[in-house]
Amino acid sequence: MQWRLKNYRPTIREILETNTCLKRLELEVLLSSATGLKREFIIAHPEAEIGENELKIFNDMVSRRLKGEPIPYITQCKEFFSISLYVDRRCFIPRPETEVLVQCALKFNPDASSVLDLGTGSGAIAIAFSINSPHSTVYASDISIDALMVAEKNIKKYGLDNRIFLIQGDCFSPFKGESFDMILSNPPYLSYREYMENPEIHFEPVASLVAGKDGDEFIRRILREGLEYAKKGGYIMIEMGYGQAEKIIPLIKGKNFQIVKDLSGIDRVLILRKE
């Protein structure tokens, strides 16, 4: 059985009225994913037909969203730095704030030949940097084998498996004796309290989000160990959470560093250079 999009609009209106937590944009994104039609096409062509199976997929997606599951997990797609990434519940969902980290890497060290991406997750940072820095070699590590499987899928999608190399391990442990032109990381930086206060992120791997009581355990570890793995003149760039800069700055007093804010004016990226 075929359904015209315009005939389903009253049902969409009813869903929105019954479930005020849902937004029309979310439903349009889900319908686009279920049908394979672009959102703009759906809006502009109400006479277009969708099949019963596509309608069932859409209804299942709506049910998952009503339970709080993030849209990217439902659609298995997340846009990041103008690229489309596959994501599922094995990995952290890339956030817009992390694009600031990639921008900093491309601004301060675009020609880095050897780059380490600590805690790569879906591979977002490694892929975005590699696409925009064609002569780089990136070593992307994660403690989670599951996350690395997602990253591998994305790396192959963009044909970067000859330039991005995946390594399983905890922080710098797999890289003894190695050094890099640049070390990048969007580490876990939430406190357990912050994690508990945001139910929607409970769908994501807790280890990719929470780093100790104050949320800065992993950042402190990178700062404690990282310079050993950076080449002379090399960079360490770390994404931080709200209010963390003031706690971190005393740890690097006297070193060559700067803080970059995001579009909301929050201290977001710490840039440390090895002299």
PDB file of C-alpha atoms in Angstrom:
ATOM      1  CA  MET A   1       0.000   0.000   0.000  1.00  0.00           C
ATOM      2  CA  GLN A   2       1.263   3.485  -0.903  1.00  0.00           C
ATOM      3  CA  TRP A   3       0.710   6.604   1.218  1.00  0.00           C
ATOM      4  CA  ARG A   4       0.844  10.178   0.003  1.00  0.00           C
ATOM      5  CA  LEU A   5       2.956  12.402   2.220  1.00  0.00           C
ATOM      6  CA  LYS A   6       0.192  14.990   2.498  1.00  0.00           C
ATOM      7  CA  ASN A   7      -2.224  12.342   3.814  1.00  0.00           C
ATOM      8  CA  TYR A   8       0.184  11.561   6.639  1.00  0.00           C
ATOM      9  CA  ARG A   9       0.576  15.166   7.749  1.00  0.00           C
ATOM     10  CA  PRO A  10      -2.462  15.072  10.095  1.00  0.00           C
ATOM     11  CA  THR A  11      -0.809  12.113  11.845  1.00  0.00           C
ATOM     12  CA  ILE A  12       2.422  14.101  12.196  1.00  0.00           C
ATOM     13  CA  ARG A  13       0.422  17.019  13.604  1.00  0.00           C
ATOM     14  CA  GLU A  14      -1.212  14.671  16.101  1.00  0.00           C
ATOM     15  CA  ILE A  15       2.177  13.273  17.156  1.00  0.00           C
ATOM     16  CA  LEU A  16       3.453  16.812  17.762  1.00  0.00           C
ATOM     17  CA  GLU A  17       0.367  17.842  19.734  1.00  0.00           C
ATOM     18  CA  THR A  18       0.442  14.691  21.862  1.00  0.00           C
ATOM     19  CA  ASN A  19       4.188  14.737  22.469  1.00  0.00           C
ATOM     20  CA  THR A  20       5.346  18.317  22.985  1.00  0.00           C
ATOM     21  CA  CYS A  21       8.919  17.106  23.558  1.00  0.00           C
ATOM     22  CA  LEU A  22       9.170  16.353  19.829  1.00  0.00           C
ATOM     23  CA  LYS A  23       9.938  19.047  17.259  1.00  0.00           C
ATOM     24  CA  ARG A  24       8.680  19.149  13.679  1.00  0.00           C
ATOM     25  CA  LEU A  25      12.264  19.271  12.414  1.00  0.00           C
ATOM     26  CA  GLU A  26      13.010  16.019  14.251  1.00  0.00           C
ATOM     27  CA  LEU A  27      10.056  14.291  12.609  1.00  0.00           C
ATOM     28  CA  GLU A  28      11.089  15.579   9.191  1.00  0.00           C
ATOM     29  CA  VAL A  29      14.625  14.250   9.733  1.00  0.00           C
ATOM     30  CA  LEU A  30      13.256  10.856  10.786  1.00  0.00           C
ATOM     31  CA  LEU A  31      10.870  10.720   7.825  1.00  0.00           C
ATOM     32  CA  SER A  32      13.745  11.600   5.508  1.00  0.00           C
ATOM     33  CA  SER A  33      15.848   8.792   6.969  1.00  0.00           C
ATOM     34  CA  ALA A  34      12.995   6.267   6.776  1.00  0.00           C
ATOM     35  CA  THR A  35      12.137   7.046   3.152  1.00  0.00           C
ATOM     36  CA  GLY A  36      15.542   7.968   1.742  1.00  0.00           C
ATOM     37  CA  LEU A  37      14.033  11.231   0.487  1.00  0.00           C
ATOM     38  CA  LYS A  38      15.691  14.562   1.197  1.00  0.00           C
ATOM     39  CA  ARG A  39      13.914  16.673   3.802  1.00  0.00           C
ATOM     40  CA  GLU A  40      13.561  19.525   1.288  1.00  0.00           C
ATOM     41  CA  PHE A  41      11.866  17.157  -1.174  1.00  0.00           C
ATOM     42  CA  ILE A  42       9.417  15.958   1.484  1.00  0.00           C
ATOM     43  CA  ILE A  43       8.399  19.543   2.262  1.00  0.00           C
ATOM     44  CA  ALA A  44       8.117  20.571  -1.397  1.00  0.00           C
ATOM     45  CA  HIS A  45       6.348  17.449  -2.750  1.00  0.00           C
ATOM     46  CA  PRO A  46       3.303  16.539  -0.638  1.00  0.00           C
ATOM     47  CA  GLU A  47       2.005  14.367  -3.515  1.00  0.00           C
ATOM     48  CA  ALA A  48       5.006  12.029  -3.266  1.00  0.00           C
ATOM     49  CA  GLU A  49       4.195   8.476  -2.185  1.00  0.00           C
ATOM     50  CA  ILE A  50       5.835   6.370   0.500  1.00  0.00           C
ATOM     51  CA  GLY A  51       5.436   2.648   1.012  1.00  0.00           C
ATOM     52  CA  GLU A  52       3.889   0.846   3.966  1.00  0.00           C
ATOM     53  CA  ASN A  53       7.280  -0.538   5.009  1.00  0.00           C
ATOM     54  CA  GLU A  54       8.788   2.955   5.022  1.00  0.00           C
ATOM     55  CA  LEU A  55       5.878   4.152   7.124  1.00  0.00           C
ATOM     56  CA  LYS A  56       6.469   1.335   9.618  1.00  0.00           C
ATOM     57  CA  ILE A  57      10.173   2.248   9.833  1.00  0.00           C
ATOM     58  CA  PHE A  58       9.215   5.884  10.477  1.00  0.00           C
ATOM     59  CA  ASN A  59       6.750   4.940  13.226  1.00  0.00           C
ATOM     60  CA  ASP A  60       9.384   2.752  14.885  1.00  0.00           C
ATOM     61  CA  MET A  61      11.837   5.656  14.732  1.00  0.00           C
ATOM     62  CA  VAL A  62       9.323   7.986  16.368  1.00  0.00           C
ATOM     63  CA  SER A  63       8.778   5.455  19.163  1.00  0.00           C
ATOM     64  CA  ARG A  64      12.525   5.328  19.814  1.00  0.00           C
ATOM     65  CA  ARG A  65      12.745   9.119  19.869  1.00  0.00           C
ATOM     66  CA  LEU A  66       9.869   9.316  22.347  1.00  0.00           C
ATOM     67  CA  LYS A  67      11.938   7.117  24.678  1.00  0.00           C
ATOM     68  CA  GLY A  68      14.687   9.728  24.569  1.00  0.00           C
ATOM     69  CA  GLU A  69      17.067   8.059  22.120  1.00  0.00           C
ATOM     70  CA  PRO A  70      19.174  10.672  20.274  1.00  0.00           C
ATOM     71  CA  ILE A  71      18.321  11.295  16.626  1.00  0.00           C
ATOM     72  CA  PRO A  72      21.822  10.351  15.330  1.00  0.00           C
ATOM     73  CA  TYR A  73      21.536   6.870  16.849  1.00  0.00           C
ATOM     74  CA  ILE A  74      18.114   6.391  15.293  1.00  0.00           C
ATOM     75  CA  THR A  75      19.199   7.535  11.827  1.00  0.00           C
ATOM     76  CA  GLN A  76      22.751   6.169  12.258  1.00  0.00           C
ATOM     77  CA  CYS A  77      24.045   9.411  10.804  1.00  0.00           C
ATOM     78  CA  LYS A  78      25.698  12.551  12.181  1.00  0.00           C
ATOM     79  CA  GLU A  79      26.986  15.558  10.247  1.00  0.00           C
ATOM     80  CA  PHE A  80      30.349  16.857  11.437  1.00  0.00           C
ATOM     81  CA  PHE A  81      32.631  19.399   9.779  1.00  0.00           C
ATOM     82  CA  SER A  82      30.709  19.013   6.492  1.00  0.00           C
ATOM     83  CA  ILE A  83      31.105  15.229   6.460  1.00  0.00           C
ATOM     84  CA  SER A  84      28.502  12.557   7.154  1.00  0.00           C
ATOM     85  CA  LEU A  85      29.485   9.969   9.752  1.00  0.00           C
ATOM     86  CA  TYR A  86      27.961   6.614  10.650  1.00  0.00           C
ATOM     87  CA  VAL A  87      27.225   6.416  14.385  1.00  0.00           C
ATOM     88  CA  ASP A  88      25.562   3.909  16.669  1.00  0.00           C
ATOM     89  CA  ARG A  89      25.448   3.230  20.397  1.00  0.00           C
ATOM     90  CA  ARG A  90      28.981   1.829  20.404  1.00  0.00           C
ATOM     91  CA  CYS A  91      30.407   5.346  20.153  1.00  0.00           C
ATOM     92  CA  PHE A  92      30.018   8.915  21.369  1.00  0.00           C
ATOM     93  CA  ILE A  93      27.969  11.232  19.125  1.00  0.00           C
ATOM     94  CA  PRO A  94      30.218  13.999  17.696  1.00  0.00           C
ATOM     95  CA  ARG A  95      29.199  17.484  18.840  1.00  0.00           C
ATOM     96  CA  PRO A  96      29.443  20.847  17.029  1.00  0.00           C
ATOM     97  CA  GLU A  97      31.795  22.121  19.757  1.00  0.00           C
ATOM     98  CA  THR A  98      34.431  19.638  18.625  1.00  0.00           C
ATOM     99  CA  GLU A  99      34.564  21.348  15.239  1.00  0.00           C
ATOM    100  CA  VAL A 100      36.430  24.157  17.050  1.00  0.00           C
ATOM    101  CA  LEU A 101      39.180  21.652  17.871  1.00  0.00           C
ATOM    102  CA  VAL A 102      39.501  20.648  14.200  1.00  0.00           C
ATOM    103  CA  GLN A 103      39.528  24.311  13.159  1.00  0.00           C
ATOM    104  CA  CYS A 104      42.365  25.002  15.606  1.00  0.00           C
ATOM    105  CA  ALA A 105      44.366  22.035  14.310  1.00  0.00           C
ATOM    106  CA  LEU A 106      43.989  23.215  10.712  1.00  0.00           C
ATOM    107  CA  LYS A 107      44.837  26.804  11.643  1.00  0.00           C
ATOM    108  CA  PHE A 108      47.914  26.232  13.809  1.00  0.00           C
ATOM    109  CA  ASN A 109      49.423  23.090  12.298  1.00  0.00           C
ATOM    110  CA  PRO A 110      47.772  22.273   8.942  1.00  0.00           C
ATOM    111  CA  ASP A 111      50.873  20.554   7.570  1.00  0.00           C
ATOM    112  CA  ALA A 112      51.444  18.217  10.510  1.00  0.00           C
ATOM    113  CA  SER A 113      52.762  14.980   9.063  1.00  0.00           C
ATOM    114  CA  SER A 114      52.153  12.811  12.145  1.00  0.00           C
ATOM    115  CA  VAL A 115      49.027  13.309  14.233  1.00  0.00           C
ATOM    116  CA  LEU A 116      47.683  11.396  17.223  1.00  0.00           C
ATOM    117  CA  ASP A 117      43.929  11.458  17.881  1.00  0.00           C
ATOM    118  CA  LEU A 118      43.354  10.198  21.423  1.00  0.00           C
ATOM    119  CA  GLY A 119      39.887   8.760  22.065  1.00  0.00           C
ATOM    120  CA  THR A 120      38.841   8.802  18.426  1.00  0.00           C
ATOM    121  CA  GLY A 121      35.340   7.344  18.935  1.00  0.00           C
ATOM    122  CA  SER A 122      33.586   7.513  15.552  1.00  0.00           C
ATOM    123  CA  GLY A 123      36.784   8.828  13.953  1.00  0.00           C
ATOM    124  CA  ALA A 124      35.286  12.313  13.514  1.00  0.00           C
ATOM    125  CA  ILE A 125      38.395  14.361  14.352  1.00  0.00           C
ATOM    126  CA  ALA A 126      40.827  12.091  12.504  1.00  0.00           C
ATOM    127  CA  ILE A 127      38.697  12.025   9.353  1.00  0.00           C
ATOM    128  CA  ALA A 128      37.881  15.752   9.320  1.00  0.00           C
ATOM    129  CA  PHE A 129      41.547  16.671   9.752  1.00  0.00           C
ATOM    130  CA  SER A 130      42.781  14.132   7.188  1.00  0.00           C
ATOM    131  CA  ILE A 131      40.366  15.289   4.507  1.00  0.00           C
ATOM    132  CA  ASN A 132      41.584  18.866   4.950  1.00  0.00           C
ATOM    133  CA  SER A 133      45.277  17.993   5.410  1.00  0.00           C
ATOM    134  CA  PRO A 134      46.029  15.551   2.579  1.00  0.00           C
ATOM    135  CA  HIS A 135      49.677  14.910   3.495  1.00  0.00           C
ATOM    136  CA  SER A 136      49.060  13.921   7.105  1.00  0.00           C
ATOM    137  CA  THR A 137      49.210  10.497   8.715  1.00  0.00           C
ATOM    138  CA  VAL A 138      46.866  10.106  11.676  1.00  0.00           C
ATOM    139  CA  TYR A 139      47.049   7.497  14.418  1.00  0.00           C
ATOM    140  CA  ALA A 140      43.576   7.246  15.940  1.00  0.00           C
ATOM    141  CA  SER A 141      43.334   5.410  19.244  1.00  0.00           C
ATOM    142  CA  ASP A 142      40.561   4.372  21.571  1.00  0.00           C
ATOM    143  CA  ILE A 143      40.299   2.044  24.531  1.00  0.00           C
ATOM    144  CA  SER A 144      37.012   0.721  23.122  1.00  0.00           C
ATOM    145  CA  ILE A 145      37.175  -1.956  20.416  1.00  0.00           C
ATOM    146  CA  ASP A 146      33.505  -1.273  19.679  1.00  0.00           C
ATOM    147  CA  ALA A 147      34.182   2.411  18.994  1.00  0.00           C
ATOM    148  CA  LEU A 148      37.121   1.511  16.751  1.00  0.00           C
ATOM    149  CA  MET A 149      34.824  -0.690  14.660  1.00  0.00           C
ATOM    150  CA  VAL A 150      32.606   2.344  14.043  1.00  0.00           C
ATOM    151  CA  ALA A 151      35.650   4.486  13.223  1.00  0.00           C
ATOM    152  CA  GLU A 152      36.869   1.849  10.763  1.00  0.00           C
ATOM    153  CA  LYS A 153      33.547   1.963   8.920  1.00  0.00           C
ATOM    154  CA  ASN A 154      33.784   5.756   8.565  1.00  0.00           C
ATOM    155  CA  ILE A 155      37.453   5.724   7.567  1.00  0.00           C
ATOM    156  CA  LYS A 156      36.758   3.214   4.786  1.00  0.00           C
ATOM    157  CA  LYS A 157      33.778   5.262   3.623  1.00  0.00           C
ATOM    158  CA  TYR A 158      36.112   8.174   2.879  1.00  0.00           C
ATOM    159  CA  GLY A 159      38.927   6.013   1.512  1.00  0.00           C
ATOM    160  CA  LEU A 160      41.349   7.046   4.252  1.00  0.00           C
ATOM    161  CA  ASP A 161      42.440   3.624   5.480  1.00  0.00           C
ATOM    162  CA  ASN A 162      45.909   4.215   4.004  1.00  0.00           C
ATOM    163  CA  ARG A 163      46.347   7.438   6.019  1.00  0.00           C
ATOM    164  CA  ILE A 164      44.446   6.848   9.262  1.00  0.00           C
ATOM    165  CA  PHE A 165      45.617   3.934  11.381  1.00  0.00           C
ATOM    166  CA  LEU A 166      43.521   2.609  14.260  1.00  0.00           C
ATOM    167  CA  ILE A 167      45.126   1.523  17.529  1.00  0.00           C
ATOM    168  CA  GLN A 168      43.385   0.030  20.555  1.00  0.00           C
ATOM    169  CA  GLY A 169      44.729   1.095  23.927  1.00  0.00           C
ATOM    170  CA  ASP A 170      44.492   3.346  26.972  1.00  0.00           C
ATOM    171  CA  CYS A 171      45.687   6.921  26.384  1.00  0.00           C
ATOM    172  CA  PHE A 172      49.438   6.969  25.565  1.00  0.00           C
ATOM    173  CA  SER A 173      50.091   3.334  26.529  1.00  0.00           C
ATOM    174  CA  PRO A 174      50.418   2.021  22.929  1.00  0.00           C
ATOM    175  CA  PHE A 175      52.829   4.807  21.919  1.00  0.00           C
ATOM    176  CA  LYS A 176      55.880   4.351  24.139  1.00  0.00           C
ATOM    177  CA  GLY A 177      58.921   5.871  22.440  1.00  0.00           C
ATOM    178  CA  GLU A 178      56.832   7.574  19.727  1.00  0.00           C
ATOM    179  CA  SER A 179      56.427  11.311  19.123  1.00  0.00           C
ATOM    180  CA  PHE A 180      53.995  13.339  17.029  1.00  0.00           C
ATOM    181  CA  ASP A 181      53.744  16.740  15.371  1.00  0.00           C
ATOM    182  CA  MET A 182      50.319  17.164  16.925  1.00  0.00           C
ATOM    183  CA  ILE A 183      48.204  15.432  19.565  1.00  0.00           C
ATOM    184  CA  LEU A 184      44.448  16.022  19.435  1.00  0.00           C
ATOM    185  CA  SER A 185      41.822  14.872  21.895  1.00  0.00           C
ATOM    186  CA  ASN A 186      38.185  15.351  22.733  1.00  0.00           C
ATOM    187  CA  PRO A 187      38.419  13.372  25.967  1.00  0.00           C
ATOM    188  CA  PRO A 188      35.633  12.504  28.400  1.00  0.00           C
ATOM    189  CA  TYR A 189      35.149  15.675  30.441  1.00  0.00           C
ATOM    190  CA  LEU A 190      31.852  15.416  32.301  1.00  0.00           C
ATOM    191  CA  SER A 191      31.573  14.915  36.030  1.00  0.00           C
ATOM    192  CA  TYR A 192      29.320  12.118  37.221  1.00  0.00           C
ATOM    193  CA  ARG A 193      26.859  14.732  38.512  1.00  0.00           C
ATOM    194  CA  GLU A 194      26.658  16.388  35.075  1.00  0.00           C
ATOM    195  CA  TYR A 195      26.105  12.983  33.508  1.00  0.00           C
ATOM    196  CA  MET A 196      23.256  12.131  35.870  1.00  0.00           C
ATOM    197  CA  GLU A 197      21.557  15.483  35.223  1.00  0.00           C
ATOM    198  CA  ASN A 198      21.264  14.836  31.471  1.00  0.00           C
ATOM    199  CA  PRO A 199      19.217  11.658  30.803  1.00  0.00           C
ATOM    200  CA  GLU A 200      19.481  11.793  27.002  1.00  0.00           C
ATOM    201  CA  ILE A 201      23.241  11.216  27.046  1.00  0.00           C
ATOM    202  CA  HIS A 202      22.684   7.990  29.012  1.00  0.00           C
ATOM    203  CA  PHE A 203      22.268   6.288  25.625  1.00  0.00           C
ATOM    204  CA  GLU A 204      25.949   6.993  24.912  1.00  0.00           C
ATOM    205  CA  PRO A 205      28.879   4.977  26.327  1.00  0.00           C
ATOM    206  CA  VAL A 206      29.507   6.370  29.808  1.00  0.00           C
ATOM    207  CA  ALA A 207      33.274   5.926  29.443  1.00  0.00           C
ATOM    208  CA  SER A 208      33.243   8.354  26.515  1.00  0.00           C
ATOM    209  CA  LEU A 209      31.616  11.045  28.643  1.00  0.00           C
ATOM    210  CA  VAL A 210      32.608  10.828  32.312  1.00  0.00           C
ATOM    211  CA  ALA A 211      36.118  11.368  33.668  1.00  0.00           C
ATOM    212  CA  GLY A 212      36.186  11.150  37.439  1.00  0.00           C
ATOM    213  CA  LYS A 213      34.488  13.196  40.133  1.00  0.00           C
ATOM    214  CA  ASP A 214      35.241  16.601  38.588  1.00  0.00           C
ATOM    215  CA  GLY A 215      35.312  15.518  34.945  1.00  0.00           C
ATOM    216  CA  ASP A 216      38.923  16.535  34.330  1.00  0.00           C
ATOM    217  CA  GLU A 217      40.736  13.291  35.122  1.00  0.00           C
ATOM    218  CA  PHE A 218      41.565  12.485  31.496  1.00  0.00           C
ATOM    219  CA  ILE A 219      42.567  16.067  30.643  1.00  0.00           C
ATOM    220  CA  ARG A 220      44.979  16.092  33.583  1.00  0.00           C
ATOM    221  CA  ARG A 221      46.468  12.818  32.414  1.00  0.00           C
ATOM    222  CA  ILE A 222      47.070  14.144  28.896  1.00  0.00           C
ATOM    223  CA  LEU A 223      48.773  17.237  30.308  1.00  0.00           C
ATOM    224  CA  ARG A 224      50.839  15.130  32.700  1.00  0.00           C
ATOM    225  CA  GLU A 225      52.076  12.690  30.042  1.00  0.00           C
ATOM    226  CA  GLY A 226      51.522  14.398  26.700  1.00  0.00           C
ATOM    227  CA  LEU A 227      54.642  16.520  26.242  1.00  0.00           C
ATOM    228  CA  GLU A 228      56.721  13.339  26.256  1.00  0.00           C
ATOM    229  CA  TYR A 229      54.925  12.302  23.054  1.00  0.00           C
ATOM    230  CA  ALA A 230      55.010  15.678  21.279  1.00  0.00           C
ATOM    231  CA  LYS A 231      57.881  16.624  18.999  1.00  0.00           C
ATOM    232  CA  LYS A 232      59.769  19.855  19.638  1.00  0.00           C
ATOM    233  CA  GLY A 233      57.555  22.651  18.334  1.00  0.00           C
ATOM    234  CA  GLY A 234      54.617  20.245  18.285  1.00  0.00           C
ATOM    235  CA  TYR A 235      51.121  20.900  19.603  1.00  0.00           C
ATOM    236  CA  ILE A 236      48.745  19.336  22.090  1.00  0.00           C
ATOM    237  CA  MET A 237      45.120  20.422  21.604  1.00  0.00           C
ATOM    238  CA  ILE A 238      42.421  19.337  24.032  1.00  0.00           C
ATOM    239  CA  GLU A 239      38.702  20.050  24.091  1.00  0.00           C
ATOM    240  CA  MET A 240      37.395  21.133  27.506  1.00  0.00           C
ATOM    241  CA  GLY A 241      34.039  21.526  29.194  1.00  0.00           C
ATOM    242  CA  TYR A 242      32.399  24.594  30.700  1.00  0.00           C
ATOM    243  CA  GLY A 243      34.397  26.092  33.575  1.00  0.00           C
ATOM    244  CA  GLN A 244      37.303  23.648  33.307  1.00  0.00           C
ATOM    245  CA  ALA A 245      39.895  26.100  31.961  1.00  0.00           C
ATOM    246  CA  GLU A 246      40.313  27.846  35.318  1.00  0.00           C
ATOM    247  CA  LYS A 247      41.161  24.510  36.954  1.00  0.00           C
ATOM    248  CA  ILE A 248      43.520  23.440  34.178  1.00  0.00           C
ATOM    249  CA  ILE A 249      45.534  26.644  33.666  1.00  0.00           C
ATOM    250  CA  PRO A 250      47.460  26.330  36.969  1.00  0.00           C
ATOM    251  CA  LEU A 251      48.749  22.943  35.760  1.00  0.00           C
ATOM    252  CA  ILE A 252      50.481  24.514  32.750  1.00  0.00           C
ATOM    253  CA  LYS A 253      51.647  27.779  34.281  1.00  0.00           C
ATOM    254  CA  GLY A 254      54.876  28.932  32.619  1.00  0.00           C
ATOM    255  CA  LYS A 255      54.266  26.874  29.483  1.00  0.00           C
ATOM    256  CA  ASN A 256      53.440  28.136  25.985  1.00  0.00           C
ATOM    257  CA  PHE A 257      49.649  27.828  25.770  1.00  0.00           C
ATOM    258  CA  GLN A 258      46.462  29.579  24.753  1.00  0.00           C
ATOM    259  CA  ILE A 259      42.730  29.024  25.161  1.00  0.00           C
ATOM    260  CA  VAL A 260      40.273  29.238  22.252  1.00  0.00           C
ATOM    261  CA  LYS A 261      36.599  29.974  22.857  1.00  0.00           C
ATOM    262  CA  ASP A 262      33.689  28.415  21.000  1.00  0.00           C
ATOM    263  CA  LEU A 263      30.837  30.349  19.363  1.00  0.00           C
ATOM    264  CA  SER A 264      29.057  30.574  22.732  1.00  0.00           C
ATOM    265  CA  GLY A 265      32.064  32.281  24.323  1.00  0.00           C
ATOM    266  CA  ILE A 266      33.000  29.217  26.374  1.00  0.00           C
ATOM    267  CA  ASP A 267      36.677  28.325  26.834  1.00  0.00           C
ATOM    268  CA  ARG A 268      36.636  25.235  24.638  1.00  0.00           C
ATOM    269  CA  VAL A 269      40.103  24.277  23.339  1.00  0.00           C
ATOM    270  CA  LEU A 270      43.416  24.287  25.169  1.00  0.00           C
ATOM    271  CA  ILE A 271      46.405  24.638  22.833  1.00  0.00           C
ATOM    272  CA  LEU A 272      49.787  23.760  24.325  1.00  0.00           C
ATOM    273  CA  ARG A 273      53.031  23.968  22.337  1.00  0.00           C
ATOM    274  CA  LYS A 274      56.211  22.093  23.194  1.00  0.00           C
ATOM    275  CA  GLU A 275      59.217  24.402  23.106  1.00  0.00           C
TER     276      GLU A 275
END
